GROMACS .gro file of C-alpha atoms in nm:
model
  197
    1MET     CA    1   0.004   0.006  -0.008
    2SER     CA    2   0.137   0.337  -0.111
    3VAL     CA    3   0.087   0.700  -0.056
    4LYS     CA    4  -0.009   0.725  -0.389
    5GLN     CA    5  -0.282   0.443  -0.377
    6LEU     CA    6  -0.443   0.581  -0.068
    7ARG     CA    7  -0.443   0.938  -0.226
    8ALA     CA    8  -0.601   0.767  -0.513
    9PHE     CA    9  -0.849   0.607  -0.313
   10LEU     CA   10  -0.932   0.885  -0.107
   11ALA     CA   11  -1.005   1.105  -0.423
   12VAL     CA   12  -1.253   0.874  -0.585
   13ALA     CA   13  -1.395   0.788  -0.206
   14HIS     CA   14  -1.483   1.142  -0.162
   15THR     CA   15  -1.606   1.275  -0.505
   16LEU     CA   16  -1.728   0.915  -0.606
   17ASN     CA   17  -1.642   1.005  -0.953
   18PHE     CA   18  -1.331   0.892  -1.141
   19ALA     CA   19  -1.314   1.216  -1.388
   20GLN     CA   20  -1.334   1.454  -1.100
   21ALA     CA   21  -1.082   1.266  -0.884
   22SER     CA   22  -0.825   1.215  -1.202
   23GLU     CA   23  -0.851   1.630  -1.232
   24GLN     CA   24  -0.831   1.670  -0.898
   25LEU     CA   25  -0.516   1.454  -0.864
   26SER     CA   26  -0.351   1.573  -1.212
   27LEU     CA   27  -0.381   1.257  -1.292
   28SER     CA   28  -0.480   1.023  -1.606
   29GLN     CA   29  -0.813   0.797  -1.546
   30PRO     CA   30  -0.632   0.463  -1.685
   31ALA     CA   31  -0.334   0.570  -1.402
   32LEU     CA   32  -0.590   0.615  -1.161
   33SER     CA   33  -0.763   0.317  -1.233
   34LEU     CA   34  -0.429   0.115  -1.182
   35ALA     CA   35  -0.361   0.296  -0.880
   36ILE     CA   36  -0.697   0.206  -0.741
   37ARG     CA   37  -0.664  -0.203  -0.863
   38GLY     CA   38  -0.320  -0.208  -0.703
   39LEU     CA   39  -0.455  -0.106  -0.365
   40GLU     CA   40  -0.737  -0.341  -0.382
   41GLU     CA   41  -0.479  -0.615  -0.469
   42THR     CA   42  -0.288  -0.556  -0.199
   43LEU     CA   43  -0.570  -0.554   0.059
   44GLY     CA   44  -0.727  -0.845  -0.091
   45GLY     CA   45  -1.046  -0.737  -0.213
   46PRO     CA   46  -1.247  -0.465  -0.374
   47LEU     CA   47  -1.292  -0.103  -0.218
   48LEU     CA   48  -1.522   0.031  -0.488
   49LEU     CA   49  -1.844  -0.082  -0.712
   50ARG     CA   50  -1.793   0.062  -1.027
   51THR     CA   51  -2.094   0.064  -1.277
   52THR     CA   52  -2.145   0.254  -1.585
   53ARG     CA   53  -2.372   0.526  -1.400
   54ARG     CA   54  -2.202   0.548  -1.072
   55VAL     CA   55  -1.915   0.468  -0.809
   56THR     CA   56  -1.976   0.345  -0.424
   57LEU     CA   57  -1.790   0.223  -0.159
   58THR     CA   58  -1.778  -0.134  -0.030
   59PRO     CA   59  -1.843  -0.201   0.326
   60GLU     CA   60  -1.454  -0.235   0.319
   61GLY     CA   61  -1.394   0.073   0.134
   62ALA     CA   62  -1.643   0.266   0.397
   63THR     CA   63  -1.411   0.129   0.659
   64LEU     CA   64  -1.089   0.225   0.510
   65PHE     CA   65  -1.217   0.598   0.425
   66PRO     CA   66  -1.170   0.739   0.720
   67LEU     CA   67  -0.870   0.544   0.811
   68ALA     CA   68  -0.689   0.640   0.498
   69ARG     CA   69  -0.790   1.021   0.541
   70GLN     CA   70  -0.626   0.999   0.910
   71LEU     CA   71  -0.323   0.806   0.753
   72LEU     CA   72  -0.263   1.051   0.484
   73ALA     CA   73  -0.300   1.331   0.753
   74ASP     CA   74  -0.056   1.159   0.971
   75TRP     CA   75   0.197   1.136   0.674
   76ASP     CA   76   0.158   1.499   0.537
   77ASN     CA   77   0.196   1.620   0.904
   78VAL     CA   78   0.530   1.411   0.942
   79GLU     CA   79   0.647   1.541   0.599
   80GLU     CA   80   0.578   1.908   0.694
   81THR     CA   81   0.742   1.852   1.029
   82LEU     CA   82   1.072   1.752   0.880
   83ARG     CA   83   1.064   1.989   0.623
   84GLN     CA   84   1.062   2.258   0.882
   85ARG     CA   85   1.331   2.117   1.100
   86PHE     CA   86   1.566   2.055   0.779
   87THR     CA   87   1.492   2.429   0.674
   88LEU     CA   88   1.521   2.536   0.997
   89GLN     CA   89   1.193   2.708   1.052
   90TRP     CA   90   1.115   2.435   1.384
   91GLY     CA   91   1.286   2.234   1.616
   92LYS     CA   92   1.547   2.189   1.873
   93VAL     CA   93   1.931   2.189   1.853
   94ALA     CA   94   2.166   2.101   2.172
   95ILE     CA   95   2.523   2.237   2.206
   96ALA     CA   96   2.782   2.140   2.437
   97ALA     CA   97   3.043   2.435   2.496
   98MET     CA   98   3.326   2.511   2.740
   99PRO     CA   99   3.224   2.763   3.014
  100SER     CA  100   3.451   3.014   2.863
  101PHE     CA  101   3.282   3.015   2.522
  102ALA     CA  102   2.954   2.922   2.659
  103ALA     CA  103   2.972   3.251   2.874
  104ASN     CA  104   3.132   3.495   2.677
  105GLN     CA  105   3.125   3.426   2.312
  106LEU     CA  106   2.815   3.223   2.228
  107PRO     CA  107   2.538   3.456   2.369
  108PRO     CA  108   2.589   3.729   2.129
  109LEU     CA  109   2.584   3.448   1.822
  110LEU     CA  110   2.295   3.283   1.989
  111LYS     CA  111   2.107   3.620   1.994
  112VAL     CA  112   2.146   3.667   1.623
  113PHE     CA  113   2.058   3.300   1.566
  114ARG     CA  114   1.737   3.325   1.767
  115ASP     CA  115   1.654   3.672   1.582
  116ARG     CA  116   1.684   3.451   1.229
  117TYR     CA  117   1.519   3.134   1.339
  118ALA     CA  118   1.293   3.212   1.612
  119ASP     CA  119   1.086   2.867   1.629
  120ILE     CA  120   1.430   2.690   1.709
  121ASN     CA  121   1.503   2.598   2.054
  122VAL     CA  122   1.855   2.589   2.145
  123ALA     CA  123   1.980   2.425   2.487
  124VAL     CA  124   2.333   2.496   2.571
  125HIS     CA  125   2.543   2.292   2.795
  126ASP     CA  126   2.841   2.433   2.967
  127VAL     CA  127   3.082   2.125   3.016
  128ILE     CA  128   3.450   2.093   3.029
  129ASN     CA  129   3.639   1.976   2.709
  130GLU     CA  130   3.626   1.629   2.741
  131GLN     CA  131   3.262   1.640   2.820
  132VAL     CA  132   3.203   1.802   2.504
  133PHE     CA  133   3.312   1.563   2.280
  134GLU     CA  134   3.163   1.263   2.501
  135MET     CA  135   2.823   1.428   2.474
  136ILE     CA  136   2.866   1.435   2.108
  137ARG     CA  137   2.970   1.083   2.072
  138GLU     CA  138   2.688   0.970   2.287
  139GLY     CA  139   2.412   1.167   2.066
  140ARG     CA  140   2.301   1.410   2.323
  141VAL     CA  141   2.419   1.703   2.139
  142GLU     CA  142   2.441   1.794   1.782
  143MET     CA  143   2.741   1.991   1.806
  144GLY     CA  144   3.027   2.087   2.049
  145ILE     CA  145   3.249   2.370   2.083
  146ALA     CA  146   3.605   2.282   2.249
  147PHE     CA  147   3.968   2.282   2.201
  148GLU     CA  148   4.066   2.062   1.868
  149PRO     CA  149   4.037   1.713   1.915
  150GLU     CA  150   4.290   1.436   1.828
  151PRO     CA  151   4.210   1.297   1.473
  152SER     CA  152   3.918   1.115   1.458
  153ASP     CA  153   3.672   0.885   1.243
  154THR     CA  154   3.367   0.962   1.447
  155LEU     CA  155   3.405   1.338   1.494
  156HIS     CA  156   3.437   1.625   1.234
  157PHE     CA  157   3.635   1.919   1.340
  158THR     CA  158   3.586   2.272   1.192
  159PRO     CA  159   3.804   2.565   1.343
  160LEU     CA  160   3.599   2.856   1.464
  161CYS     CA  161   3.909   3.066   1.589
  162THR     CA  162   4.258   3.047   1.715
  163ASP     CA  163   4.282   3.130   2.088
  164ARG     CA  164   4.611   3.188   2.275
  165PHE     CA  165   4.703   3.058   2.641
  166VAL     CA  166   4.868   3.345   2.873
  167ALA     CA  167   5.058   3.278   3.174
  168ILE     CA  168   5.042   3.528   3.439
  169VAL     CA  169   5.345   3.528   3.679
  170PRO     CA  170   5.472   3.727   3.954
  171LYS     CA  171   5.700   4.060   3.848
  172ASN     CA  172   6.016   3.853   4.037
  173SER     CA  173   5.947   3.520   3.802
  174THR     CA  174   6.180   3.375   3.546
  175LEU     CA  175   5.938   3.391   3.317
  176ALA     CA  176   5.825   3.728   3.365
  177SER     CA  177   6.095   3.887   3.111
  178LYS     CA  178   5.990   3.644   2.818
  179SER     CA  179   5.735   3.756   2.541
  180HIS     CA  180   5.619   3.349   2.498
  181VAL     CA  181   5.685   3.069   2.743
  182THR     CA  182   5.687   2.706   2.608
  183TRP     CA  183   5.489   2.430   2.789
  184ARG     CA  184   5.793   2.237   2.890
  185GLU     CA  185   5.927   2.565   3.073
  186LEU     CA  186   5.576   2.608   3.234
  187LEU     CA  187   5.554   2.251   3.334
  188THR     CA  188   5.868   2.245   3.565
  189LEU     CA  189   5.645   2.497   3.798
  190ASP     CA  190   5.381   2.481   3.993
  191PHE     CA  191   5.040   2.619   3.800
  192ILE     CA  192   4.670   2.676   3.831
  193ALA     CA  193   4.479   2.573   3.512
  194LEU     CA  194   4.129   2.579   3.387
  195GLN     CA  195   4.074   2.200   3.392
  196ARG     CA  196   4.292   1.898   3.331
  197PRO     CA  197   4.451   1.754   3.081
   0.00000   0.00000   0.00000
């Protein structure tokens, strides 16, 4: 049983006229008859009684009529819902982002997104770097904003920006006079960082 067959049946059942149903569906009468015949073969019996003067529903056709109407309404709703989601007219998106990005750079971007796509609900999870990747892998979010991950077959990474780390040291530190500090130099000292690793 196909959507095309159900639409053909509904058009005939509604109008009780093959010519009007053909015109309504922009389908030739032979194609319409073929669709109805295919549906009847699939279901195992006649749905319409045809004479030279009129068309009527069989008891089985009368049973199918409201069910087919509901099936096609549900089908059309599913199509429309997915179309709206694919065109960003409706739906929800979940994002995982590190706290620094979630608090500082994400809010103005979300405002622009919200102005453009008012019916998309955006949920932001501010989590540490490792949890961003975990949430993406588990399918709990659609996208994440984090430091560049190790190469992976399961994740697609697109750079958004380049950030830099800054070491803040006392004036009398041996590192204070340097314009650049390497990780190797920094790791020899005690230091406070946002998170591990």
